[in-house]
Coordinates of C-alpha atoms and ligand atoms in Angstrom, one line a residue:
X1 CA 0.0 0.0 0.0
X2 CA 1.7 3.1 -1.1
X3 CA 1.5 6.7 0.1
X4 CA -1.5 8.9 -1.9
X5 CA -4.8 9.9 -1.2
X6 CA -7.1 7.0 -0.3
X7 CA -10.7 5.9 0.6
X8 CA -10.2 4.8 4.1
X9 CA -13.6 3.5 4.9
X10 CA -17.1 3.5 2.9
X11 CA -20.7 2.9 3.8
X12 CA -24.1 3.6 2.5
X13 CA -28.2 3.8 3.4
X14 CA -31.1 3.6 1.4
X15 CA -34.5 4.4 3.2
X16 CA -36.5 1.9 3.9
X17 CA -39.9 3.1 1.7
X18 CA -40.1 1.1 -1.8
X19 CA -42.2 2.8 -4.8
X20 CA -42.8 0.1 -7.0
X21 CA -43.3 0.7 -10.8
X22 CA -46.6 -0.7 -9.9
X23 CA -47.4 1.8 -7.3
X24 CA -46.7 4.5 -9.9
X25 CA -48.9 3.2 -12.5
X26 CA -51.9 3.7 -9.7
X27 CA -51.5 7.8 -10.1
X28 CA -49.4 8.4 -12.9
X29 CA -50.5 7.6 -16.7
X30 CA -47.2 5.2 -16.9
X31 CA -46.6 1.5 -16.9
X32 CA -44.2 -1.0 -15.6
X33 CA -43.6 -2.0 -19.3
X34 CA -42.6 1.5 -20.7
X35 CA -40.3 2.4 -17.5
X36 CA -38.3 -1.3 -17.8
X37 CA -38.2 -0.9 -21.9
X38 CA -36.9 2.6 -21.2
X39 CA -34.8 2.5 -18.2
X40 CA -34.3 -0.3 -16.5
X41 CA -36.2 1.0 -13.2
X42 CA -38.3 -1.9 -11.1
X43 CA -38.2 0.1 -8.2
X44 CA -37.3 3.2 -6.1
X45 CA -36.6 4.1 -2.1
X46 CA -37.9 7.2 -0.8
X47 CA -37.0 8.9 2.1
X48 CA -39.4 9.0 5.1
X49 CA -41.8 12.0 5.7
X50 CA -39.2 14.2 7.9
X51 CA -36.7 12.0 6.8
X52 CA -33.7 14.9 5.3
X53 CA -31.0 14.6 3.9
X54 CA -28.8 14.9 6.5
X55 CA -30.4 11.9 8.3
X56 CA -29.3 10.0 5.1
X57 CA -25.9 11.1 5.0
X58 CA -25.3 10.5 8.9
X59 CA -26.4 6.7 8.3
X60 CA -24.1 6.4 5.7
X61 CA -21.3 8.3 7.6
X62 CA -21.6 6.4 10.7
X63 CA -21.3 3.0 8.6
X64 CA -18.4 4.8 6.6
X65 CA -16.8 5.6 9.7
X66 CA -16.8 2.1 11.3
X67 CA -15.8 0.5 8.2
X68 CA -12.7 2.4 9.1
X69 CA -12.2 2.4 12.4
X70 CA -12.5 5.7 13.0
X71 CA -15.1 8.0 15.1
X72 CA -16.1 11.7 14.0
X73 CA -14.0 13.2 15.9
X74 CA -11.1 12.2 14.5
X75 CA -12.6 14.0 11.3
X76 CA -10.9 17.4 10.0
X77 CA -13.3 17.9 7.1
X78 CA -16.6 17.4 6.1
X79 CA -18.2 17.8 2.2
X80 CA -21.7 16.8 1.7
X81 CA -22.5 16.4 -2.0
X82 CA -26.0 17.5 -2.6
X83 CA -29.0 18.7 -4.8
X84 CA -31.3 18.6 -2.4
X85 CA -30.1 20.0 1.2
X86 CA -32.3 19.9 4.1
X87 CA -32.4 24.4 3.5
X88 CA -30.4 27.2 1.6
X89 CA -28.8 27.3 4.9
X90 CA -27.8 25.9 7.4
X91 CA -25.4 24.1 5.1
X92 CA -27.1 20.3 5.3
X93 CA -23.0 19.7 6.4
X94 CA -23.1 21.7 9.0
X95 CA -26.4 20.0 10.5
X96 CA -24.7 16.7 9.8
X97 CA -21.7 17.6 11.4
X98 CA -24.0 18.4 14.5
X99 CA -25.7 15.1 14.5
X100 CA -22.5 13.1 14.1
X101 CA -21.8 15.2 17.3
X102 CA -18.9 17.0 16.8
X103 CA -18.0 20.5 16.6
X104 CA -14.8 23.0 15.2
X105 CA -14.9 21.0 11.6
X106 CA -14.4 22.4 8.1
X107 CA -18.1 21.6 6.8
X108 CA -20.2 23.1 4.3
X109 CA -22.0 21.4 1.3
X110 CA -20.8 20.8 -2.8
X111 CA -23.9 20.8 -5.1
X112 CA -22.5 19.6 -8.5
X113 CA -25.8 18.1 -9.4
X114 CA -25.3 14.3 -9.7
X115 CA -21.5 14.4 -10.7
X116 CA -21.5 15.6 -7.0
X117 CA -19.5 12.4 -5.4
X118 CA -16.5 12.5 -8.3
X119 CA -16.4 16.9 -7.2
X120 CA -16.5 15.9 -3.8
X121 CA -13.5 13.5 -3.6
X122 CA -11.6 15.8 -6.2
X123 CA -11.9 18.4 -3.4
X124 CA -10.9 15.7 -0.6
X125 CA -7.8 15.2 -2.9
X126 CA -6.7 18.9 -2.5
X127 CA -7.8 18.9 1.4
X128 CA -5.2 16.0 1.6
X129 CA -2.7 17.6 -0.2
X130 CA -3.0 20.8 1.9
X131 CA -2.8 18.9 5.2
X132 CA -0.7 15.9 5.7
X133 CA -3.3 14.3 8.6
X134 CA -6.4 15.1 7.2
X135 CA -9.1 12.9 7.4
X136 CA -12.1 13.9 5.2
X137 CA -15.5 13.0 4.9
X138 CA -17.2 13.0 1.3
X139 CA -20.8 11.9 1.7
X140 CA -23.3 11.8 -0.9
X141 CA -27.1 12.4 0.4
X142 CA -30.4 13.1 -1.9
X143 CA -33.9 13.5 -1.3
X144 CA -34.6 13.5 -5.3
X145 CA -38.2 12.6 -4.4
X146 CA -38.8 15.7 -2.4
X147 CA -38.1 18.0 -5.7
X148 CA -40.4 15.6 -8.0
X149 CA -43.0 16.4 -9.7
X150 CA -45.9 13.3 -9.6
X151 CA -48.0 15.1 -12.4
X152 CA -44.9 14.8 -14.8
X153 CA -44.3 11.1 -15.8
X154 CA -41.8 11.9 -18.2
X155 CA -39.5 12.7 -15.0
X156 CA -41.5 11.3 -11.4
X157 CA -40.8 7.3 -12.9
X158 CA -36.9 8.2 -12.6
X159 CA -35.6 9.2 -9.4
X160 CA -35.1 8.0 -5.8
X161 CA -33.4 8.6 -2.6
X162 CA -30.0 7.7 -0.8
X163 CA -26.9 8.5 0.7
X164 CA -22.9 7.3 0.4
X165 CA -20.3 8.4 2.2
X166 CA -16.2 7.9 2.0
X167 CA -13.1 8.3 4.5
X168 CA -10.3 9.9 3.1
X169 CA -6.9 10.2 4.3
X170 CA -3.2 10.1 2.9
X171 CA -2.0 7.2 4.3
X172 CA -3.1 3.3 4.5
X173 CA -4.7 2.1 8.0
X174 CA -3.3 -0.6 9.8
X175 CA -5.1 -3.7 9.3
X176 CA -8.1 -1.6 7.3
X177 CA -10.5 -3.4 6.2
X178 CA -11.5 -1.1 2.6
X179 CA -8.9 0.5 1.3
X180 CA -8.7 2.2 -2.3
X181 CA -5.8 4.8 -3.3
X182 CA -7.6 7.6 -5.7
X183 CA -5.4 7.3 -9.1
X184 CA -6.7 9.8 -10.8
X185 CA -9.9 12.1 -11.3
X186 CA -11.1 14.2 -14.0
X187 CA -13.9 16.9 -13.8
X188 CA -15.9 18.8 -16.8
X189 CA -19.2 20.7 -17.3
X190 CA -20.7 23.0 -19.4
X191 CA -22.9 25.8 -19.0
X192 CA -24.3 26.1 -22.3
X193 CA -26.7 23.1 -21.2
X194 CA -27.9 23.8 -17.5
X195 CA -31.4 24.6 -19.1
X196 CA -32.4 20.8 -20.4
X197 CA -32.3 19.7 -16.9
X198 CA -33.0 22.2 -13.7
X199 CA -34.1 22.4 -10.3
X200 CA -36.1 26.0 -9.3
X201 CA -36.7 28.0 -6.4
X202 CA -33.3 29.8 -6.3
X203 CA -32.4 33.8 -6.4
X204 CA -33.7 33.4 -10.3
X205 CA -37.1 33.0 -9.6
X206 CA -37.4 32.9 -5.7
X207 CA -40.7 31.9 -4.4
X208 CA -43.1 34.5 -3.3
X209 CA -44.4 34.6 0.4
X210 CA -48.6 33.5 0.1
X211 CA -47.8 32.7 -3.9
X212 CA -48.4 28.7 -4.0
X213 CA -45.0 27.6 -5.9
X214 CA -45.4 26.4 -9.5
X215 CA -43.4 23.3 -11.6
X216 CA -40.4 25.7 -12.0
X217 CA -39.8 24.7 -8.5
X218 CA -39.3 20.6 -9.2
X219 CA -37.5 18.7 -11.6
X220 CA -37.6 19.5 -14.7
X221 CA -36.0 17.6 -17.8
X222 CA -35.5 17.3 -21.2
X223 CA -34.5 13.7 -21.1
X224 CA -33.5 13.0 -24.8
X225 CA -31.6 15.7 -25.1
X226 CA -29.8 15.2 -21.8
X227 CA -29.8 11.2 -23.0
X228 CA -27.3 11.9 -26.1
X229 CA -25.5 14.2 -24.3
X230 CA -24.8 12.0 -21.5
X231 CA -23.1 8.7 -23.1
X232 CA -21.3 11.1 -25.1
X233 CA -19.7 13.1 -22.3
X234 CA -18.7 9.9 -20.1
X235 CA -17.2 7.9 -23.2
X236 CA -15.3 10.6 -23.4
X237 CA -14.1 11.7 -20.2
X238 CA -14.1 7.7 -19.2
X239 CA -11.6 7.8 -21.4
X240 CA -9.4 10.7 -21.2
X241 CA -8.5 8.8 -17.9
X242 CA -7.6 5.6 -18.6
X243 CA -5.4 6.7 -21.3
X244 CA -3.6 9.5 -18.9
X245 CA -3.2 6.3 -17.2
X246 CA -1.9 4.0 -20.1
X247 CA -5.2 1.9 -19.3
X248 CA -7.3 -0.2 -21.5
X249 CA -11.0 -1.3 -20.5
X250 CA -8.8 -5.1 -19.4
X251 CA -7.2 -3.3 -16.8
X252 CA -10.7 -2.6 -15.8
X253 CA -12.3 -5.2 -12.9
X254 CA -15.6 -3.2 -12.4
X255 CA -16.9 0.2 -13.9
X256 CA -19.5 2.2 -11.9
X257 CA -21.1 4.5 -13.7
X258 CA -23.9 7.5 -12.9
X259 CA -27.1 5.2 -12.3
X260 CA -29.9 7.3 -14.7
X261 CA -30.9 5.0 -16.8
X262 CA -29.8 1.4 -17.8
X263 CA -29.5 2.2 -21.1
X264 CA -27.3 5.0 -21.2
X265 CA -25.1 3.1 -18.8
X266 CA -25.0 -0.4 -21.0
X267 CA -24.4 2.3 -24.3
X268 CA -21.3 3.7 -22.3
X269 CA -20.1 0.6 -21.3
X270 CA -20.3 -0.8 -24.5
X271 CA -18.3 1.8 -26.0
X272 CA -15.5 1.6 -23.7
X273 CA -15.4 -2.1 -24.8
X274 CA -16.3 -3.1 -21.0
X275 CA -18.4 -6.3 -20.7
X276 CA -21.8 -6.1 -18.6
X277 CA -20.4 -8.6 -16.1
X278 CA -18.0 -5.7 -15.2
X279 CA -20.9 -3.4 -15.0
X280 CA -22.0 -2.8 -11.0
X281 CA -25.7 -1.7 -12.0
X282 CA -28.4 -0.5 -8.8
X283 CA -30.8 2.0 -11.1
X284 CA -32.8 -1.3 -11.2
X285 CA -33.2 -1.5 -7.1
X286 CA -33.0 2.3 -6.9
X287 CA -33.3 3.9 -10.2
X288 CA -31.3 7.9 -10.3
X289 CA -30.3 8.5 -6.4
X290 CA -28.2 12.0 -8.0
X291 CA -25.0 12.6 -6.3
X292 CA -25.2 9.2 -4.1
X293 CA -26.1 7.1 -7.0
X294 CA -22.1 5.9 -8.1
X295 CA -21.4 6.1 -3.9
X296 CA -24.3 3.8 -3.0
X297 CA -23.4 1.1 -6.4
X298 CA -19.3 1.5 -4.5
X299 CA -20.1 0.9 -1.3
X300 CA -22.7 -2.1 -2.2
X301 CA -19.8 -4.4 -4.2
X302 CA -17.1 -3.4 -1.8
X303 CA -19.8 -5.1 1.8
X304 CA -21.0 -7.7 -1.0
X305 CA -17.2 -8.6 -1.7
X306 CA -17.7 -8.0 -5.5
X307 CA -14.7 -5.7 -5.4
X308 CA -11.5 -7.0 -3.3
X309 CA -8.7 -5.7 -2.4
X310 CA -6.3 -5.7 -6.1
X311 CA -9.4 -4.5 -8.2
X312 CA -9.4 -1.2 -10.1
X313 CA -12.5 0.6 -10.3
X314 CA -13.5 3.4 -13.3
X315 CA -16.3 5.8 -12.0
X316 CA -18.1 7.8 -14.3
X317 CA -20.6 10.4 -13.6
X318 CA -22.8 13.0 -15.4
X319 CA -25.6 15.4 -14.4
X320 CA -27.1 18.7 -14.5
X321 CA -25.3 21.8 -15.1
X322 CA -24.2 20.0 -17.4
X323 CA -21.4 18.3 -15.5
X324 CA -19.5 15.2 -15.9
X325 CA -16.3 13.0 -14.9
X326 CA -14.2 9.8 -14.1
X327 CA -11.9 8.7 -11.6
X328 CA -10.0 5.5 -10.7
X329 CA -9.6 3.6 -7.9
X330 CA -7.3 1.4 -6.8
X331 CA -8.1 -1.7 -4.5
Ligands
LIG401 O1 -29.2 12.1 -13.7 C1 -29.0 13.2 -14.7 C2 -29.0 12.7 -16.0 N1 -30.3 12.2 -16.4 C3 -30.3 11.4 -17.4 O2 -29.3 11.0 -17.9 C4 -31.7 11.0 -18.0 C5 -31.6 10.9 -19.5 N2 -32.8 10.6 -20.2 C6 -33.4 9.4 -20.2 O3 -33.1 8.6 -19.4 C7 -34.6 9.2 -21.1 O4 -34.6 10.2 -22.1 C8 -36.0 9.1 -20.5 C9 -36.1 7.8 -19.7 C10 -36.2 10.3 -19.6 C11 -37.0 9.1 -21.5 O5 -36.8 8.0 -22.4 P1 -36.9 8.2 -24.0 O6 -36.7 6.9 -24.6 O7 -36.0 9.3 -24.4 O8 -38.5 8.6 -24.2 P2 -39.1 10.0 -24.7 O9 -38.8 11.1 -23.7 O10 -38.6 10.2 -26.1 O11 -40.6 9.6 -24.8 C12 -41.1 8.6 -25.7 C13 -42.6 8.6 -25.4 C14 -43.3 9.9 -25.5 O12 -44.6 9.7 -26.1 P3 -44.8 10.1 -27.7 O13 -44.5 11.6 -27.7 O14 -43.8 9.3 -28.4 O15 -46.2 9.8 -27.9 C15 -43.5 10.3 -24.0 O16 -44.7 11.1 -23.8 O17 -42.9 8.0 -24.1 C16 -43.8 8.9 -23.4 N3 -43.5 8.9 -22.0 C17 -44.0 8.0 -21.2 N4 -44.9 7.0 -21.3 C18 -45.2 6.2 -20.3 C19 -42.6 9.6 -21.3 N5 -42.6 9.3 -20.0 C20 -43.4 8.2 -19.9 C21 -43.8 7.4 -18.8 N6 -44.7 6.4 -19.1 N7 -43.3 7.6 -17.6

């Protein structure tokens, strides 16, 4: 185990509240057929009434947390990646930061819609190159289902709710049970495209006290368009990093990609010539989780025993802004 930034410890949650594609088809003008044919969805969790964000993410940070030994306390830095905080402010961070029950950190929250988790351990990377004992928490939390819209089926079918959450630090534990080193990372996004998928109720068009607040305030897509642009954008930044890295897709054990829809996954896979039985896929169980989505697939083959220690991982991720990116991991 050599000296560079590394995933110490990983965990995940996923409420506990399934919507079936069957339940959907009670109150939306959708079927099971169309949403399988189209994306791959069975079925979606969604958080609790009351349930926020930062409950999510302190699940998955306790679990991340004991999977490396470690309490929150020994923490120096806290980034939660989210869409969907529990308000403008407090930063959701700062009230996780509370319940984990410690005090003094370096916490505030990283919206880069769902490329969120690749941002946030970009910005763990520099954290650790800052301070030599670092220890930083990257945690992935969404509540997609409290932005949807259930009158729009072309969007309400897709999304779901769930947190991930990392350890990183700079050098191997001693006897740790996870341990990744973080090769490399790439980040992208373009502007020119933040209209075909957006998320209202910001200074743009802030909600009006007595005004009742309208669709602008909920998801809002333009799913084909977003569709081509997608597989493009992580073919190619996919990869941009495995050739920095003198990689080919057989140096590749597993690829996790942004979970939005089976079918833009499978088309990216494909052409990066990486087989499905490579593919860790959850958009099934799921379906798009945001920012947690490539956290919660990690952390589910690393417990399952999928990936082992010696396995290198590809993530790629994409979402609204547009943004997009790839990393790799290192077992
Ligand atoms: O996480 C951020 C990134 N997000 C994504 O990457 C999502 C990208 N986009 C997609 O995954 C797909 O574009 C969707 C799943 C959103 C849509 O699939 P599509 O194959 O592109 O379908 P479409 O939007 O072209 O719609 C085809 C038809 C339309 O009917 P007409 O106009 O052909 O009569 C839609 O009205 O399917 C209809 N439709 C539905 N029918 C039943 C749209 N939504 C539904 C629905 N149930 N839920």
């Amino acid at each position: 185990m050599t000296k560079a930034p590394r995933i110490l410890g990983i965990g995940h949650y996923v409420p506990e509240k399934v919507l079936t594609n069957a339940d959907l088809e009670k109150f939306v003008d959708t079927s099971d057929e169309w949403i399988t044919s189209r994306t791959g969805i069975k079925e979606r969790r969604v958080a609790a009434e009351g349930e926020a964000v930062s409950d999510m993410a302190l699940v998955a940070s306790r679990r991340a947390l004991e999977s490396a030994g470690m309490t929150a306390d020994d923490l120096t830095h806290i980034i939660l990646c989210t869409l969907t905080p529990d308000f403008f402010c407090p930063p959701a961070a700062c009230i996780l930061e509370e319940k984990l029950g410690v005090r003094g950190k370096a916490a505030f929250d990283l919206n880069a819609a769902c490329s969120g988790f690749v941002n946030g351990i970009e910005t763990g990377r520099a954290f650790l190159s800052l301070h030599e004992d670092a220890k930083v928490l990257v945690v992935a939390a969404e509540s997609l289902t409290s932005r949807t819209n259930w009158k729009d089926r072309t969007t309400c079918v897709l999304f779901g709710d769930g947190a991930g959450a990392v350890i990183l630090g700079n050098a191997p534990l001693e006897g740790a049970k996870h341990d990744a080193a973080i090769q490399d990372v790439e980040l992208k996004s373009d502007g020119a495209f933040g209209h075909l998928l957006t998320v209202g109720g910001g200074s743009a068009a802030p909600a009006k006290l007595g005004e009742i607040v309208d669709e602008r305030h909920f998801i809002q897509m333009n799913g084909p368009e977003v569709f081509k642009v997608a597989v493009r954008s992580m073919e190619s930044v996919c990869r941009e990093v495995l050739e920095r890295n003198s990689l080919t897709a057989d140096d590749i054990d597993f690829f996790i990609p942004h979970q939005a829809n089976y079918r833009i996954l499978d088309a990216v896979a494909r052409k990066l010539g990486l087989p499905a039985e490579k593919v860790c896929v959850t958009v099934d169980r799921y379906g798009n989780s945001s920012a947690s989505s490539i956290i919660i697939a990690l952390s589910e083959a690393v417990h399952d025993g999928r990936i082992k220690p010696g396995c290198r991982v590809l993530l790629g991720v994409f979402g609204g802004g547009f943004t997009w990116g790839s990393a790799i991991l290192q077992f």
